[in-house]
Amino acid sequence: MSNADGPRRGPGSAPTIYDVAKLAGVNPSTVSRALNSPGRINAKTEARVRAAAEELRYRLNPMARALPTGKTGTLGLILSDITNPMIAGIVRGAQQAAAEHGYTLVLAESQEDSELEGTAADRILRSVDGIVLAASRLDDAQIQQFADERPLVLINRDSDGVDSVIGDVEPGIDEAVAHLHLLGHDRIVYLSGPTQSWMSRHRAEVIQAVGARRGVAIDVVGPNRPTLDIGPEALPRLVAAGATAVMAYNDVMAIGLIRAASHQGMVIPDDLSIVGFDDVFGADFTSPPLTTVQMPLLNLGDLAVRRLLAKIDGDTAAPKIEPPVSRLIIRGSSGRARV
């Protein structure tokens, strides 16, 4: 019996490399080279092997693929909160970039918990070629530990010595503060996110710097859970503080404020102007539609994966990626300050 005959598969079992080899009329080793290392064999033979694999619906085993190449063809993406609509844009961008380069994306979620994030990263790290941490809640030492084991890129998080893709929030924040100031708001409250969020702290610093430059007082209220249900809890504090305008850490919190205000009989923006962050899907479904600082979420996911793949390939000369730039989207939730 020739090598191409190989082990027989039972009824209903998945096709094997031996089945592909037999149909294509080549050795199993040729099938492996054709599918794992394109371009290493004759083009006509490679095409015949790929046609046979397609006909049989043969799929490479990532672990088997890793043996000759040292690569699994998979990337890990760990998310802070998969229920946050902001995450959808990042995942879509990351998935498109991964698929374009023949990689499969594996997702995990930390539920805003640093311990769960560390556990998730530890579990998948050894079975992927590289990992992206989106809005990581890990501390710098933990991030560095994982970066020492596998190529790693951060999204919306800065950590010394680790590659990151961070959206440039200042242009959008500057437009938002100027917009509110023009409407007569000389004091703005920033409703911050969770304590472990680097991006929440970063946005607070930028908002305060922009406010100082434009002569607008900025108060920070928080930390807060970055969820819809923060509205009923945060709204009384904002009213008691005499706030006329609030910028929330994310759109979900801002939408929660609009809902809570409506239940209290307040009119938005007459009683309170509300500005969100990210411009997630559904931000314009609220009543009134949400004014927000738009972040190019698809670009963040796309650029992070491209940077990760450059690290995996050892491309130290990869061009520097310019950060995606934010911009203000004005809708109905911002208006003139009450007098």
Coordinates of C-alpha atoms in Angstrom, one line a residue:
M1 CA 0.0 0.0 0.0
S2 CA 1.4 3.4 -1.0
N3 CA 1.7 6.4 1.4
A4 CA -1.1 8.1 -0.4
D5 CA -3.5 5.3 0.6
G6 CA -2.9 5.9 4.3
P7 CA -5.3 5.1 7.1
R8 CA -9.0 4.8 6.0
R9 CA -11.6 7.0 7.5
G10 CA -14.9 5.6 8.8
P11 CA -18.3 6.6 7.6
G12 CA -19.2 10.2 8.6
S13 CA -15.7 11.0 9.8
A14 CA -13.8 14.1 8.7
P15 CA -11.6 13.8 5.6
T16 CA -7.9 13.4 6.3
I17 CA -4.7 14.5 4.6
Y18 CA -4.5 10.9 3.1
D19 CA -7.9 11.4 1.4
V20 CA -6.8 14.6 -0.2
A21 CA -3.5 13.0 -1.3
K22 CA -5.3 10.1 -2.9
L23 CA -7.8 12.3 -4.8
A24 CA -5.0 14.7 -6.0
G25 CA -2.7 11.8 -6.9
V26 CA 0.2 13.0 -4.7
N27 CA 1.9 12.1 -1.4
P28 CA 0.6 13.3 1.9
S29 CA 3.8 15.3 2.4
T30 CA 3.0 17.2 -0.8
V31 CA -0.5 18.0 0.5
S32 CA 1.1 19.4 3.7
R33 CA 3.5 21.6 1.8
A34 CA 0.8 22.8 -0.6
L35 CA -1.6 23.8 2.2
N36 CA 0.9 24.9 4.9
S37 CA 3.5 26.6 2.8
P38 CA 2.0 28.0 -0.5
G39 CA 4.5 28.6 -3.3
R40 CA 6.9 25.8 -2.3
I41 CA 5.7 23.3 -4.9
N42 CA 4.8 23.4 -8.5
A43 CA 1.8 25.8 -9.1
K44 CA -0.2 23.3 -11.0
T45 CA 0.3 20.6 -8.3
E46 CA -0.6 23.1 -5.6
A47 CA -3.8 24.0 -7.4
R48 CA -4.7 20.3 -7.8
V49 CA -4.2 19.7 -4.1
R50 CA -6.2 22.8 -3.1
A51 CA -9.0 21.7 -5.5
A52 CA -9.0 18.2 -3.9
A53 CA -9.1 19.7 -0.4
E54 CA -12.0 21.9 -1.4
E55 CA -13.9 19.1 -3.0
L56 CA -13.5 17.0 0.2
R57 CA -14.1 20.0 2.5
Y58 CA -10.8 19.2 4.2
R59 CA -9.8 21.6 6.9
L60 CA -6.3 22.0 8.4
N61 CA -5.9 21.1 12.0
P62 CA -4.3 24.2 13.6
M63 CA -2.3 22.1 16.0
A64 CA -1.0 19.9 13.3
R65 CA -0.2 22.9 11.2
A66 CA 1.8 24.3 14.1
L67 CA 4.2 21.3 14.1
P68 CA 6.1 22.1 10.8
T69 CA 5.6 25.9 10.8
G70 CA 5.7 26.8 14.5
K71 CA 2.5 28.8 13.9
T72 CA -1.1 27.9 14.6
G73 CA -2.8 30.5 12.3
T74 CA -4.8 31.8 15.2
L75 CA -4.8 35.1 17.1
G76 CA -6.3 35.8 20.5
L77 CA -8.4 38.9 21.2
I78 CA -9.4 39.5 24.9
L79 CA -12.2 42.0 25.4
S80 CA -13.1 43.9 28.6
D81 CA -16.9 43.7 28.1
I82 CA -18.4 41.9 25.2
T83 CA -21.8 43.4 25.9
N84 CA -20.5 47.0 25.3
P85 CA -21.5 48.0 21.7
M86 CA -18.1 49.7 21.4
I87 CA -16.5 46.2 21.3
A88 CA -18.4 45.2 18.2
G89 CA -16.5 47.7 16.0
I90 CA -13.1 46.6 17.4
V91 CA -14.0 42.9 16.8
R92 CA -15.2 43.6 13.3
G93 CA -12.0 45.5 12.4
A94 CA -9.7 42.8 14.0
Q95 CA -11.6 40.0 12.3
Q96 CA -11.4 41.5 8.8
A97 CA -7.6 42.1 9.2
A98 CA -7.1 38.6 10.5
A99 CA -9.1 36.9 7.8
E100 CA -7.3 39.0 5.1
H101 CA -4.0 37.4 6.3
G102 CA -5.4 33.9 6.6
Y103 CA -5.7 33.9 10.4
T104 CA -8.6 32.8 12.7
L105 CA -9.5 35.1 15.6
V106 CA -10.2 33.6 19.0
L107 CA -12.2 35.7 21.4
A108 CA -12.3 35.8 25.2
E109 CA -13.9 38.3 27.7
S110 CA -12.9 39.5 31.1
Q111 CA -16.2 41.1 32.2
E112 CA -14.2 44.2 33.4
D113 CA -12.4 41.9 35.9
S114 CA -8.5 41.9 35.8
E115 CA -8.4 38.5 37.4
L116 CA -10.6 37.0 34.8
E117 CA -8.6 38.7 32.1
G118 CA -5.3 37.3 33.4
T119 CA -6.8 33.8 33.5
A120 CA -8.2 34.1 30.0
A121 CA -4.9 35.3 28.7
D122 CA -3.0 32.5 30.4
R123 CA -5.3 29.9 29.0
I124 CA -5.2 30.9 25.3
L125 CA -1.6 32.4 25.1
R126 CA 0.1 29.1 24.4
S127 CA -2.4 28.1 21.6
V128 CA -2.2 31.3 19.5
D129 CA 0.6 33.1 17.6
G130 CA -0.1 36.4 19.2
I131 CA -2.6 38.2 21.4
V132 CA -4.5 41.6 21.4
L133 CA -5.8 43.0 24.7
A134 CA -8.6 45.5 24.1
A135 CA -9.1 48.0 26.9
S136 CA -7.0 45.8 29.2
R137 CA -7.7 46.0 33.0
L138 CA -4.4 44.2 33.8
D139 CA -1.6 46.1 35.5
D140 CA 1.7 46.9 33.7
A141 CA 3.6 44.0 35.3
Q142 CA 1.0 41.5 34.1
I143 CA 0.9 42.9 30.6
Q144 CA 4.7 42.8 30.4
Q145 CA 4.7 39.2 31.6
F146 CA 2.4 38.1 28.8
A147 CA 4.3 40.2 26.2
D148 CA 7.4 38.4 27.2
E149 CA 5.8 35.1 26.2
R150 CA 4.0 36.0 23.0
P151 CA 3.7 38.9 20.5
L152 CA 1.2 41.2 22.1
V153 CA -0.5 44.5 21.1
L154 CA -2.8 46.7 23.3
I155 CA -5.8 48.6 22.2
N156 CA -6.7 51.8 24.1
R157 CA -4.2 51.1 26.8
D158 CA -0.6 52.4 27.3
S159 CA 2.1 50.3 28.9
D160 CA 5.8 51.1 28.7
G161 CA 7.7 48.8 26.3
V162 CA 4.5 47.2 24.8
D163 CA 3.1 48.0 21.4
S164 CA -0.3 49.7 21.5
V165 CA -2.9 51.3 19.2
I166 CA -4.6 54.2 20.9
G167 CA -7.1 56.5 19.4
D168 CA -6.3 60.2 19.5
V169 CA -9.0 61.5 21.7
E170 CA -7.9 65.2 21.8
P171 CA -9.4 66.5 18.5
G172 CA -12.9 65.1 19.4
I173 CA -12.7 66.3 23.0
D174 CA -11.5 69.8 21.9
E175 CA -14.5 70.0 19.5
A176 CA -16.9 68.8 22.2
V177 CA -15.7 71.3 24.9
A178 CA -15.8 74.1 22.3
H179 CA -19.3 73.1 21.2
L180 CA -20.6 73.1 24.8
H181 CA -18.8 76.3 25.7
L182 CA -20.4 78.0 22.6
L183 CA -23.8 76.8 23.9
G184 CA -23.1 78.7 27.2
H185 CA -21.8 75.9 29.4
D186 CA -18.9 77.2 31.4
R187 CA -18.6 74.2 33.6
I188 CA -18.6 70.6 32.4
V189 CA -18.8 67.3 34.5
Y190 CA -16.8 64.4 33.2
L191 CA -18.5 61.2 34.3
S192 CA -15.5 58.8 34.5
G193 CA -15.4 55.1 34.0
P194 CA -14.0 52.3 36.2
T195 CA -10.9 52.7 38.3
Q196 CA -8.9 50.1 36.3
S197 CA -9.6 51.8 33.0
W198 CA -6.5 53.5 31.6
M199 CA -8.6 55.1 28.9
S200 CA -11.0 56.7 31.4
R201 CA -8.1 58.3 33.2
H202 CA -6.6 59.4 29.9
R203 CA -9.8 61.0 28.8
A204 CA -10.1 62.8 32.1
E205 CA -6.6 64.2 31.7
V206 CA -7.3 65.4 28.2
I207 CA -10.7 66.9 29.0
Q208 CA -9.1 68.8 31.9
A209 CA -6.3 70.1 29.8
V210 CA -8.6 71.2 27.0
G211 CA -10.9 72.8 29.6
A212 CA -8.1 74.8 31.1
R213 CA -7.0 76.0 27.6
R214 CA -10.5 77.1 26.7
G215 CA -11.4 78.6 30.1
V216 CA -14.0 75.9 30.9
A217 CA -14.2 74.4 34.4
I218 CA -14.0 70.6 34.5
D219 CA -15.3 68.5 37.4
V220 CA -14.6 64.7 37.5
V221 CA -17.3 62.5 39.0
G222 CA -16.4 58.9 39.6
P223 CA -15.3 56.2 39.3
N224 CA -18.4 54.6 37.8
R225 CA -19.4 51.3 36.3
P226 CA -19.4 51.8 32.5
T227 CA -22.9 50.4 32.1
L228 CA -26.5 51.5 31.4
D229 CA -27.6 51.2 35.0
I230 CA -25.3 53.9 36.1
G231 CA -27.9 56.5 35.1
P232 CA -30.2 56.4 38.1
E233 CA -27.2 56.4 40.4
A234 CA -25.2 59.2 38.7
L235 CA -28.1 61.6 37.7
P236 CA -28.9 62.8 41.3
R237 CA -25.3 63.6 41.9
L238 CA -25.1 65.6 38.7
V239 CA -28.4 67.5 39.5
A240 CA -27.2 68.2 43.1
A241 CA -23.9 69.6 41.7
G242 CA -25.8 72.0 39.5
A243 CA -24.3 70.5 36.3
T244 CA -25.6 71.8 33.0
A245 CA -23.4 69.6 30.8
V246 CA -21.9 66.2 31.2
M247 CA -19.4 64.2 29.1
A248 CA -19.6 60.5 29.9
Y249 CA -16.8 58.0 29.6
N250 CA -18.7 56.0 27.0
D251 CA -22.0 56.1 25.1
V252 CA -23.6 53.3 27.2
M253 CA -23.3 55.5 30.3
A254 CA -24.6 58.5 28.4
I255 CA -27.6 56.6 27.2
G256 CA -28.2 55.4 30.7
L257 CA -28.3 59.1 31.8
I258 CA -30.8 60.0 29.1
R259 CA -33.1 57.2 30.2
A260 CA -32.8 58.1 33.8
A261 CA -33.5 61.8 33.1
S262 CA -36.5 60.9 31.0
H263 CA -37.9 58.8 33.9
Q264 CA -37.4 61.8 36.2
G265 CA -39.4 64.1 33.9
M266 CA -36.3 66.0 32.8
V267 CA -36.0 67.4 29.2
I268 CA -32.7 66.7 27.4
P269 CA -31.0 68.9 26.4
D270 CA -33.0 71.8 28.1
D271 CA -32.2 70.6 31.6
L272 CA -28.9 68.8 30.9
S273 CA -26.7 68.5 27.9
I274 CA -25.2 65.0 27.5
V275 CA -22.2 64.0 25.4
G276 CA -21.1 60.4 25.0
F277 CA -17.9 58.7 23.7
D278 CA -17.3 56.2 20.9
D279 CA -20.4 56.7 18.7
V280 CA -21.5 53.1 19.0
F281 CA -24.3 51.5 17.0
G282 CA -27.6 52.7 18.4
A283 CA -26.2 56.0 19.7
D284 CA -28.6 57.8 17.4
F285 CA -31.6 55.6 18.4
T286 CA -32.1 57.5 21.7
S287 CA -34.6 60.3 22.2
P288 CA -33.0 62.7 21.7
P289 CA -30.2 61.2 19.6
L290 CA -26.8 61.2 21.4
T291 CA -24.1 63.8 20.7
T292 CA -20.9 61.9 21.0
V293 CA -17.1 61.9 20.4
Q294 CA -16.7 59.4 17.6
M295 CA -13.8 56.9 17.8
P296 CA -12.9 55.0 14.6
L297 CA -13.4 51.6 16.3
L298 CA -13.0 49.5 13.1
N299 CA -9.6 51.1 12.5
L300 CA -8.5 50.3 16.1
G301 CA -9.2 46.6 15.6
D302 CA -7.7 46.5 12.1
L303 CA -4.5 48.4 13.0
A304 CA -3.9 46.3 16.2
V305 CA -4.1 43.0 14.3
R306 CA -1.8 44.4 11.5
R307 CA 0.7 45.5 14.0
L308 CA 0.5 42.1 15.8
L309 CA 1.1 40.3 12.5
A310 CA 4.2 42.4 11.8
K311 CA 5.5 41.4 15.2
I312 CA 4.8 37.7 14.6
D313 CA 6.6 37.9 11.3
G314 CA 9.6 39.7 12.9
D315 CA 9.0 42.8 10.8
T316 CA 11.0 45.3 12.9
A317 CA 10.9 47.8 10.0
A318 CA 7.1 48.0 9.9
P319 CA 6.0 51.6 9.3
K320 CA 4.7 53.5 12.3
I321 CA 0.9 53.5 12.3
E322 CA -0.7 56.9 12.8
P323 CA -3.4 56.7 15.6
P324 CA -7.0 56.9 14.5
V325 CA -8.4 60.4 15.2
S326 CA -11.6 61.2 17.0
R327 CA -14.3 63.8 16.0
L328 CA -17.4 65.2 17.4
I329 CA -20.8 64.1 16.1
I330 CA -23.5 66.7 17.1
R331 CA -27.0 65.4 17.6
G332 CA -29.9 66.3 19.8
S333 CA -28.7 65.6 23.3
S334 CA -26.6 68.8 23.5
G335 CA -28.1 72.3 23.6
R336 CA -28.0 75.8 25.1
A337 CA -27.2 76.0 28.9
R338 CA -30.2 76.9 31.1
V339 CA -30.1 80.3 32.6

